[in-house]
Coordinates of C-alpha atoms in Angstrom, one line a residue:
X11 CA -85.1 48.4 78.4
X12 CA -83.3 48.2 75.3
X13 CA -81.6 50.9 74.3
X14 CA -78.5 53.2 73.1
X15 CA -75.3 54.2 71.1
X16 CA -73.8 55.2 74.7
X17 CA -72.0 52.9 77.6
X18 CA -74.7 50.8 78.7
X19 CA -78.3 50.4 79.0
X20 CA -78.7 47.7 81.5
X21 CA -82.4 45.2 81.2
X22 CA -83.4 42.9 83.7
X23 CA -86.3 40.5 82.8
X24 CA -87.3 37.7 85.3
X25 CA -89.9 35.2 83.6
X26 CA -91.3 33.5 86.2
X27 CA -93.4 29.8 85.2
X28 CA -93.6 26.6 87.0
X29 CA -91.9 23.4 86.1
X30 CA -92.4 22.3 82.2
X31 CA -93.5 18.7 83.7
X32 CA -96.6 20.0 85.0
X33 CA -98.4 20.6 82.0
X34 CA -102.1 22.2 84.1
X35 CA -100.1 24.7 85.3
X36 CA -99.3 28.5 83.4
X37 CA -96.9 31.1 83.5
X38 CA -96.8 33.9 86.2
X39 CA -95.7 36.5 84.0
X40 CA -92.3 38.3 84.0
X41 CA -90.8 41.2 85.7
X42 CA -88.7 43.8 83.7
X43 CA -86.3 46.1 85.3
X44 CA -85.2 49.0 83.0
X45 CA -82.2 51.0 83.6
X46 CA -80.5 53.8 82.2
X47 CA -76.7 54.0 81.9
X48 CA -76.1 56.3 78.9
X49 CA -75.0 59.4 79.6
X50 CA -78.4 60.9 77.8
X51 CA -82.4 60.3 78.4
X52 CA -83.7 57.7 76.7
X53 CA -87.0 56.6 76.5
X54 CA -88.1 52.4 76.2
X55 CA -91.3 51.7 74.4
X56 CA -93.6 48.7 74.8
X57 CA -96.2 47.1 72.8
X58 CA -98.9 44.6 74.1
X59 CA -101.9 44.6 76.7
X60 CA -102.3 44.1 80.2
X61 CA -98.9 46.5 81.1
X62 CA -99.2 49.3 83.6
X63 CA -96.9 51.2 81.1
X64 CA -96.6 51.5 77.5
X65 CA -93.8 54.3 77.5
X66 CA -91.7 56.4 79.5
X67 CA -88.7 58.4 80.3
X68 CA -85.1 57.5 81.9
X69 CA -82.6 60.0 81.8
X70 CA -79.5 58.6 83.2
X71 CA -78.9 56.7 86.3
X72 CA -82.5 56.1 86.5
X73 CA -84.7 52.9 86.4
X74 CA -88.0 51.5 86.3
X75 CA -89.9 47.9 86.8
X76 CA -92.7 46.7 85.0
X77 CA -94.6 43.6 85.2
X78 CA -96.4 41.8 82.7
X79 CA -99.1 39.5 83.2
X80 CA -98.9 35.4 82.2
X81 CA -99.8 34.8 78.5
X82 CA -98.5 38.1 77.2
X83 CA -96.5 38.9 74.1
X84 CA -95.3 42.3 73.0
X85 CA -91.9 44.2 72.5
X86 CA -89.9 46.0 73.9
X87 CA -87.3 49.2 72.3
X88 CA -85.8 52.0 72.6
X89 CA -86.5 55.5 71.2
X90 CA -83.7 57.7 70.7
X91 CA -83.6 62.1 70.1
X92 CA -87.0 62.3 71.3
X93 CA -89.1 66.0 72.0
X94 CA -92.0 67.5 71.9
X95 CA -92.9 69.1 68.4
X96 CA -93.5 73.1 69.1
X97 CA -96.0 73.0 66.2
X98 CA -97.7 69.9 66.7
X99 CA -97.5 69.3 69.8
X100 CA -97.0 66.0 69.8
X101 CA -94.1 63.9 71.2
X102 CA -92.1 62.3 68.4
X103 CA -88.5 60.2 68.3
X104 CA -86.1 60.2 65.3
X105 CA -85.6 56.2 66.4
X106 CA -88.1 54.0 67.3
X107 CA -90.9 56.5 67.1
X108 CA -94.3 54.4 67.8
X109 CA -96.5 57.4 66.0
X110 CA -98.8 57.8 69.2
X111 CA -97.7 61.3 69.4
X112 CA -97.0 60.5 72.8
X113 CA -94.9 59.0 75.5
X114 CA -97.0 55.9 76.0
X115 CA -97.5 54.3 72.6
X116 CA -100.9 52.4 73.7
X117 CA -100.0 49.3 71.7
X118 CA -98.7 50.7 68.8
X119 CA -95.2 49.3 67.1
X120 CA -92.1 51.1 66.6
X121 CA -91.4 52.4 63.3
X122 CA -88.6 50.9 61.6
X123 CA -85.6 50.8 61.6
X124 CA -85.6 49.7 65.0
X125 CA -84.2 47.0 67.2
X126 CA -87.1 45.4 69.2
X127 CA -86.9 42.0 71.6
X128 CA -89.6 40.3 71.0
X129 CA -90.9 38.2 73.6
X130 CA -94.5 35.5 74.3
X131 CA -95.0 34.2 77.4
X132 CA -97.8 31.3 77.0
X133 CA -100.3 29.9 79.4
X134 CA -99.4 26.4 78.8
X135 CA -99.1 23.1 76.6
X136 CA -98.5 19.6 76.7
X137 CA -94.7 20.0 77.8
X138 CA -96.1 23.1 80.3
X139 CA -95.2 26.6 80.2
X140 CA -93.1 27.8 77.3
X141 CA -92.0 30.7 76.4
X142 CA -89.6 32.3 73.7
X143 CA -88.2 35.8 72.7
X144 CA -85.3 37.1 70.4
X145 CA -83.7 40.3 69.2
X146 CA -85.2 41.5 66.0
X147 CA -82.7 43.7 63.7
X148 CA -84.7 42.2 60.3
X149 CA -86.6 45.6 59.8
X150 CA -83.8 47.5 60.7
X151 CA -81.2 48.4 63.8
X152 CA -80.9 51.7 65.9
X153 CA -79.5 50.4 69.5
X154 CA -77.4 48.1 70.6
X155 CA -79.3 45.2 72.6
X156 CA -78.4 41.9 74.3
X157 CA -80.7 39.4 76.3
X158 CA -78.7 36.8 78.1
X159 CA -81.1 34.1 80.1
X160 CA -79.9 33.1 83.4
X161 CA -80.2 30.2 85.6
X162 CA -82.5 28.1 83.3
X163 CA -82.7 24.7 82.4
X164 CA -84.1 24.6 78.8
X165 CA -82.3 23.0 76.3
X166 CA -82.1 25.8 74.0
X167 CA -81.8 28.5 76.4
X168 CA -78.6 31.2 75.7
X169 CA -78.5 34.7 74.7
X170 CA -79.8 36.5 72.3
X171 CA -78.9 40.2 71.0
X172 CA -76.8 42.7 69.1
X173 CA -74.6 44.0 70.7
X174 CA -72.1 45.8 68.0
X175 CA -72.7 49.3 66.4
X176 CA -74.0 48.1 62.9
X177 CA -74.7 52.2 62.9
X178 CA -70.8 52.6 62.7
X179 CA -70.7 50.3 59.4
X180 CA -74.2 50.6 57.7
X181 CA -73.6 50.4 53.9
X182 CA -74.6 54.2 52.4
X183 CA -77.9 53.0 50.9
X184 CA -79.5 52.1 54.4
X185 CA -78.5 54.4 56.5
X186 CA -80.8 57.0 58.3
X187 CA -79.2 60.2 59.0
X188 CA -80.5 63.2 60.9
X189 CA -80.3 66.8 59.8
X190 CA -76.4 67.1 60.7
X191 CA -75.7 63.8 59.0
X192 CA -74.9 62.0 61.6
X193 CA -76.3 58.1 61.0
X194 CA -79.2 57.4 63.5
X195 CA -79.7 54.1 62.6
X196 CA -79.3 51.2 59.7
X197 CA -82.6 50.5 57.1
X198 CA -83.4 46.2 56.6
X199 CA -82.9 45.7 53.0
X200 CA -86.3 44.4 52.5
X201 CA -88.2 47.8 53.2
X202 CA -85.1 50.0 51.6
X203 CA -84.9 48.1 48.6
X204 CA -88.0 46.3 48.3
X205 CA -86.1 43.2 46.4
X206 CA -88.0 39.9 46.7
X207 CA -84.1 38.2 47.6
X208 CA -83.9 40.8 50.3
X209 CA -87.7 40.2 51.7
X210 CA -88.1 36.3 52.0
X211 CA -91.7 35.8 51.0
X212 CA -91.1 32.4 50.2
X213 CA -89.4 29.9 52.4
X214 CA -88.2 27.8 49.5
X215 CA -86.7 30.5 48.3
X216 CA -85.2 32.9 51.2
X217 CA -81.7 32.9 51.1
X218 CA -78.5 34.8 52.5
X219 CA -78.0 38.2 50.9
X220 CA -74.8 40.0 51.3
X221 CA -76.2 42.2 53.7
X222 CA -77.5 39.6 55.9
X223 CA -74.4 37.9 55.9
X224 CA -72.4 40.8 57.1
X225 CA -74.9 41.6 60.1
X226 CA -75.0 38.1 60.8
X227 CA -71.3 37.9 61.4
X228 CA -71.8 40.5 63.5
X229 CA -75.0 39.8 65.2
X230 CA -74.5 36.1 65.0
X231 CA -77.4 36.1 68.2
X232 CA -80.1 38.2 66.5
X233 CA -82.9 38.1 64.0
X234 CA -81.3 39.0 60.9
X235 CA -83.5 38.0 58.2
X236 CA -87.1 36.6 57.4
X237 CA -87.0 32.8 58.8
X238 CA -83.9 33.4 60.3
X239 CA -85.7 30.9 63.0
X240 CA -82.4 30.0 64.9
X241 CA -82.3 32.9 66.8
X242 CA -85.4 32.2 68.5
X243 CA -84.5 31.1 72.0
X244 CA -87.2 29.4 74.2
X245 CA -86.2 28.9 78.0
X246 CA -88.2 27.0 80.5
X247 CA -88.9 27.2 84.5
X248 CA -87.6 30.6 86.0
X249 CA -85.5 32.4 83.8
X250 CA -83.4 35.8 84.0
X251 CA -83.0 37.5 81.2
X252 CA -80.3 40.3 81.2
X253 CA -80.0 43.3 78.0
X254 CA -76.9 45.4 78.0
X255 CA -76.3 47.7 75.5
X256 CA -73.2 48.7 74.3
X257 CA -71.1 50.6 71.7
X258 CA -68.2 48.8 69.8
X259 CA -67.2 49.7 65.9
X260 CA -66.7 47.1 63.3
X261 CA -64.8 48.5 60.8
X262 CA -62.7 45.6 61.4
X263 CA -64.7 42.8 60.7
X264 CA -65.7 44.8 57.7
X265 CA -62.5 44.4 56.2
X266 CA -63.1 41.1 55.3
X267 CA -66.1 41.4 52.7

Protein backbone atom coordinates (compact mmCIF):
# COMPACT_ATOMS: atom_id res chain seq x y z
CA UNK A 1 0.00 0.00 0.00
CA UNK A 2 1.66 3.13 0.78
CA UNK A 3 4.65 2.86 2.29
CA UNK A 4 8.57 3.47 3.07
CA UNK A 5 11.90 5.40 3.34
CA UNK A 6 13.48 2.42 1.12
CA UNK A 7 13.53 1.77 -2.91
CA UNK A 8 9.94 1.26 -3.64
CA UNK A 9 6.77 0.27 -2.38
CA UNK A 10 4.71 -0.37 -5.37
CA UNK A 11 0.29 0.12 -5.07
CA UNK A 12 -1.97 -0.82 -7.61
CA UNK A 13 -5.62 0.38 -7.19
CA UNK A 14 -8.20 -0.45 -10.03
CA UNK A 15 -11.60 1.54 -9.38
CA UNK A 16 -13.93 0.02 -11.36
CA UNK A 17 -17.64 2.24 -12.16
CA UNK A 18 -19.67 2.44 -15.20
CA UNK A 19 -19.86 5.33 -17.60
CA UNK A 20 -20.57 8.90 -15.78
CA UNK A 21 -23.57 9.36 -18.40
CA UNK A 22 -25.55 6.80 -16.90
CA UNK A 23 -26.51 8.37 -13.86
CA UNK A 24 -28.87 4.80 -12.26
CA UNK A 25 -25.97 3.04 -12.29
CA UNK A 26 -23.11 2.76 -9.12
CA UNK A 27 -19.62 1.93 -8.64
CA UNK A 28 -18.28 -1.64 -8.46
CA UNK A 29 -15.77 -0.95 -6.01
CA UNK A 30 -11.97 -1.09 -6.48
CA UNK A 31 -9.29 -3.58 -6.29
CA UNK A 32 -5.91 -2.80 -4.48
CA UNK A 33 -2.80 -4.62 -5.09
CA UNK A 34 -0.17 -4.01 -2.31
CA UNK A 35 3.44 -4.79 -2.84
CA UNK A 36 6.47 -4.70 -1.03
CA UNK A 37 9.80 -3.52 -2.47
CA UNK A 38 11.78 -2.23 0.48
CA UNK A 39 14.32 -4.19 1.55
CA UNK A 40 12.40 -4.37 5.19
CA UNK A 41 8.73 -5.57 6.37
CA UNK A 42 6.41 -3.24 6.29
CA UNK A 43 3.06 -3.34 7.30
CA UNK A 44 -0.09 -1.21 5.26
CA UNK A 45 -3.06 -0.22 7.45
CA UNK A 46 -6.60 0.41 6.31
CA UNK A 47 -9.49 2.17 7.70
CA UNK A 48 -13.22 1.72 6.67
CA UNK A 49 -15.99 -1.13 6.53
CA UNK A 50 -16.83 -3.75 4.33
CA UNK A 51 -12.78 -4.87 3.72
CA UNK A 52 -11.67 -8.40 4.21
CA UNK A 53 -8.55 -6.84 5.90
CA UNK A 54 -7.86 -4.01 8.05
CA UNK A 55 -4.01 -4.82 8.50
CA UNK A 56 -1.28 -6.93 7.69
CA UNK A 57 2.30 -7.82 7.07
CA UNK A 58 4.64 -7.65 3.75
CA UNK A 59 8.14 -8.27 4.28
CA UNK A 60 9.88 -7.75 1.02
CA UNK A 61 9.04 -9.09 -2.29
CA UNK A 62 5.72 -9.90 -1.17
CA UNK A 63 2.15 -8.76 -2.05
CA UNK A 64 -1.34 -8.74 -1.32
CA UNK A 65 -4.92 -7.77 -3.06
CA UNK A 66 -7.77 -6.42 -1.36
CA UNK A 67 -11.08 -5.42 -2.66
CA UNK A 68 -13.38 -2.95 -1.47
CA UNK A 69 -16.95 -2.83 -1.94
CA UNK A 70 -18.87 0.19 -4.11
CA UNK A 71 -19.65 3.16 -1.87
CA UNK A 72 -16.70 2.79 0.42
CA UNK A 73 -14.35 5.46 1.81
CA UNK A 74 -11.40 4.83 4.05
CA UNK A 75 -7.51 5.11 3.94
CA UNK A 76 -4.95 3.64 3.35
CA UNK A 77 -0.88 3.92 5.10
CA UNK A 78 1.86 2.54 6.11
CA UNK A 79 3.27 1.59 9.48
CA UNK A 80 6.91 1.55 9.87
CA UNK A 81 9.36 -0.24 13.02
CA UNK A 82 6.52 -2.27 14.05
CA UNK A 83 6.77 -5.29 17.06
CA UNK A 84 5.17 -6.85 19.49
CA UNK A 85 5.56 -5.14 23.06
CA UNK A 86 7.21 -7.95 25.52
CA UNK A 87 5.24 -6.21 28.34
CA UNK A 88 2.09 -5.44 26.84
CA UNK A 89 1.70 -7.59 24.47
CA UNK A 90 0.30 -5.76 22.17
CA UNK A 91 1.49 -4.91 18.63
CA UNK A 92 2.50 -1.29 18.27
CA UNK A 93 4.44 0.89 15.19
CA UNK A 94 6.64 4.00 15.83
CA UNK A 95 4.83 5.35 12.36
CA UNK A 96 1.44 5.11 11.65
CA UNK A 97 0.54 3.14 14.63
CA UNK A 98 -3.55 2.86 14.51
CA UNK A 99 -3.57 2.02 18.57
CA UNK A 100 -5.60 -1.39 18.08
CA UNK A 101 -2.79 -3.04 19.73
CA UNK A 102 -2.92 -5.24 16.83
CA UNK A 103 -2.14 -5.99 13.23
CA UNK A 104 -5.64 -5.27 11.91
CA UNK A 105 -6.67 -1.82 13.09
CA UNK A 106 -10.65 -2.56 12.89
CA UNK A 107 -11.38 0.83 11.63
CA UNK A 108 -9.33 2.76 13.67
CA UNK A 109 -7.07 5.88 12.08
CA UNK A 110 -3.43 6.13 12.01
CA UNK A 111 -1.86 8.24 14.53
CA UNK A 112 -0.16 11.22 13.17
CA UNK A 113 2.30 12.05 11.73
CA UNK A 114 1.39 9.87 8.96
CA UNK A 115 0.89 9.91 5.23
CA UNK A 116 -2.57 8.44 4.43
CA UNK A 117 -4.43 8.33 0.68
CA UNK A 118 -7.50 8.99 1.22
CA UNK A 119 -10.02 7.75 -1.01
CA UNK A 120 -14.48 7.64 -1.50
CA UNK A 121 -15.89 5.66 -3.93
CA UNK A 122 -19.79 6.82 -4.24
CA UNK A 123 -22.80 4.99 -5.39
CA UNK A 124 -23.95 7.57 -7.72
CA UNK A 125 -25.27 11.20 -8.66
CA UNK A 126 -26.74 13.08 -11.31
CA UNK A 127 -23.41 13.05 -13.51
CA UNK A 128 -23.10 8.99 -12.29
CA UNK A 129 -20.41 7.43 -10.43
CA UNK A 130 -17.79 9.73 -8.95
CA UNK A 131 -15.20 9.12 -7.01
CA UNK A 132 -12.06 11.11 -5.55
CA UNK A 133 -8.96 10.44 -3.43
CA UNK A 134 -5.64 12.36 -2.49
CA UNK A 135 -2.48 12.09 -0.55
CA UNK A 136 -2.82 13.57 2.82
CA UNK A 137 0.66 14.93 4.47
CA UNK A 138 -1.50 17.96 6.47
CA UNK A 139 -1.22 15.97 9.87
CA UNK A 140 2.10 15.01 9.25
CA UNK A 141 4.45 12.70 6.76
CA UNK A 142 6.31 9.36 7.48
CA UNK A 143 6.48 7.58 3.86
CA UNK A 144 6.90 8.44 0.68
CA UNK A 145 3.57 7.88 -1.50
CA UNK A 146 2.40 8.58 -5.04
CA UNK A 147 -0.99 7.65 -6.78
CA UNK A 148 -0.94 8.16 -10.47
CA UNK A 149 -4.54 7.33 -12.24
CA UNK A 150 -4.41 5.55 -15.40
CA UNK A 151 -6.36 5.21 -18.42
CA UNK A 152 -9.27 7.53 -17.34
CA UNK A 153 -11.17 10.13 -18.96
CA UNK A 154 -12.18 12.67 -16.18
CA UNK A 155 -11.25 16.01 -16.65
CA UNK A 156 -9.44 16.39 -13.53
CA UNK A 157 -7.87 13.08 -13.35
CA UNK A 158 -3.73 13.11 -12.69
CA UNK A 159 -1.61 12.03 -9.88
CA UNK A 160 -1.53 12.70 -6.67
CA UNK A 161 1.30 11.99 -3.94
CA UNK A 162 4.56 12.71 -2.26
CA UNK A 163 7.01 11.29 -3.39
CA UNK A 164 10.30 13.18 -1.79
CA UNK A 165 11.86 12.41 1.70
CA UNK A 166 10.37 15.51 3.63
CA UNK A 167 12.05 13.17 6.54
CA UNK A 168 15.49 14.16 5.14
CA UNK A 169 14.63 18.11 5.49
CA UNK A 170 12.06 18.37 8.42
CA UNK A 171 12.69 21.69 10.22
CA UNK A 172 14.06 20.57 14.08
CA UNK A 173 10.78 21.49 15.77
CA UNK A 174 8.71 18.77 13.89
CA UNK A 175 10.57 16.12 13.70
CA UNK A 176 9.87 12.66 15.32
CA UNK A 177 12.93 10.85 16.25
CA UNK A 178 13.35 7.39 17.70
CA UNK A 179 15.53 6.37 20.52
CA UNK A 180 18.85 6.55 18.35
CA UNK A 181 17.82 9.82 16.89
CA UNK A 182 17.28 8.93 13.85
CA UNK A 183 14.05 11.17 12.27
CA UNK A 184 11.07 8.74 11.75
CA UNK A 185 8.89 11.07 10.34
CA UNK A 186 7.92 15.05 10.10
CA UNK A 187 4.96 16.62 12.70
CA UNK A 188 2.04 19.11 10.57
CA UNK A 189 2.48 22.40 12.12
CA UNK A 190 -1.08 22.57 13.31
CA UNK A 191 -0.84 19.65 15.94
CA UNK A 192 3.07 20.66 16.80
CA UNK A 193 2.43 24.11 17.34
CA UNK A 194 -1.06 24.46 17.81
CA UNK A 195 -1.05 28.16 16.07
CA UNK A 196 -4.44 29.18 14.57
CA UNK A 197 -2.17 30.44 11.03
CA UNK A 198 -0.84 26.93 11.07
CA UNK A 199 -4.38 25.08 11.69
CA UNK A 200 -6.89 26.83 9.17
CA UNK A 201 -10.09 26.92 11.19
CA UNK A 202 -11.46 29.58 9.16
CA UNK A 203 -11.47 29.56 5.40
CA UNK A 204 -11.42 33.33 5.25
CA UNK A 205 -8.63 33.28 6.97
CA UNK A 206 -6.27 30.09 6.04
CA UNK A 207 -3.33 31.08 4.37
CA UNK A 208 0.19 29.76 3.26
CA UNK A 209 2.67 29.39 6.17
CA UNK A 210 6.28 29.00 5.61
CA UNK A 211 6.11 25.47 6.25
CA UNK A 212 3.43 24.84 3.89
CA UNK A 213 5.08 26.48 1.31
CA UNK A 214 8.22 24.57 1.53
CA UNK A 215 6.32 21.06 1.51
CA UNK A 216 4.32 22.31 -1.13
CA UNK A 217 7.23 22.94 -3.36
CA UNK A 218 8.06 19.72 -2.72
CA UNK A 219 4.84 17.86 -2.67
CA UNK A 220 3.25 20.10 -5.15
CA UNK A 221 0.62 16.78 -5.67
CA UNK A 222 -0.40 16.37 -2.04
CA UNK A 223 -2.54 17.61 0.76
CA UNK A 224 -0.53 20.02 2.39
CA UNK A 225 -2.64 22.17 4.45
CA UNK A 226 -6.37 22.57 5.69
CA UNK A 227 -8.51 23.57 2.36
CA UNK A 228 -5.68 22.78 0.40
CA UNK A 229 -8.73 21.53 -2.03
CA UNK A 230 -6.62 21.34 -5.32
CA UNK A 231 -5.10 18.32 -4.61
CA UNK A 232 -8.17 16.46 -4.56
CA UNK A 233 -8.35 14.58 -7.79
CA UNK A 234 -11.73 12.95 -8.89
CA UNK A 235 -11.46 10.44 -11.88
CA UNK A 236 -14.41 8.91 -13.69
CA UNK A 237 -15.17 5.36 -15.53
CA UNK A 238 -12.36 2.78 -14.89
CA UNK A 239 -9.45 4.08 -13.50
CA UNK A 240 -5.87 2.69 -12.27
CA UNK A 241 -4.38 4.16 -9.74
CA UNK A 242 -0.58 3.39 -9.23
CA UNK A 243 1.52 4.39 -5.62
CA UNK A 244 5.26 4.12 -5.64
CA UNK A 245 7.28 5.08 -2.98
CA UNK A 246 10.45 6.39 -3.15
CA UNK A 247 13.48 7.95 -1.33
CA UNK A 248 15.10 11.19 -2.82
CA UNK A 249 16.72 14.17 -0.39
CA UNK A 250 15.90 17.75 -0.78
CA UNK A 251 18.50 19.54 0.70
CA UNK A 252 18.57 21.14 -2.53
CA UNK A 253 15.48 22.65 -2.99
CA UNK A 254 15.93 23.71 0.60
CA UNK A 255 18.55 26.00 -0.33
CA UNK A 256 16.29 28.34 -1.66
CA UNK A 257 14.17 29.42 1.47
Amino acid sequence: MVLYICRWILVSLVVASQSSVTPAVASQGATFTVENKCQYTVWPGISGNGISTTGFELQKGESRTITAPPSWSGQLWGRTRCAVNSSTGNFNCVTGDCGSGMVSCFGFKPAPPTTFLELRLEESNENGALDYFYVNVADGYNLPLLVVPQGDTGANCSMAGCVMDLNGFCPTELRLSDGRGEVVACKGPCLTLQQEKYCCTERSTCRPTLYSRVFKDACPHAHIYPYDHASVIIPRQTSQLLGQVMKESLASKMAHY
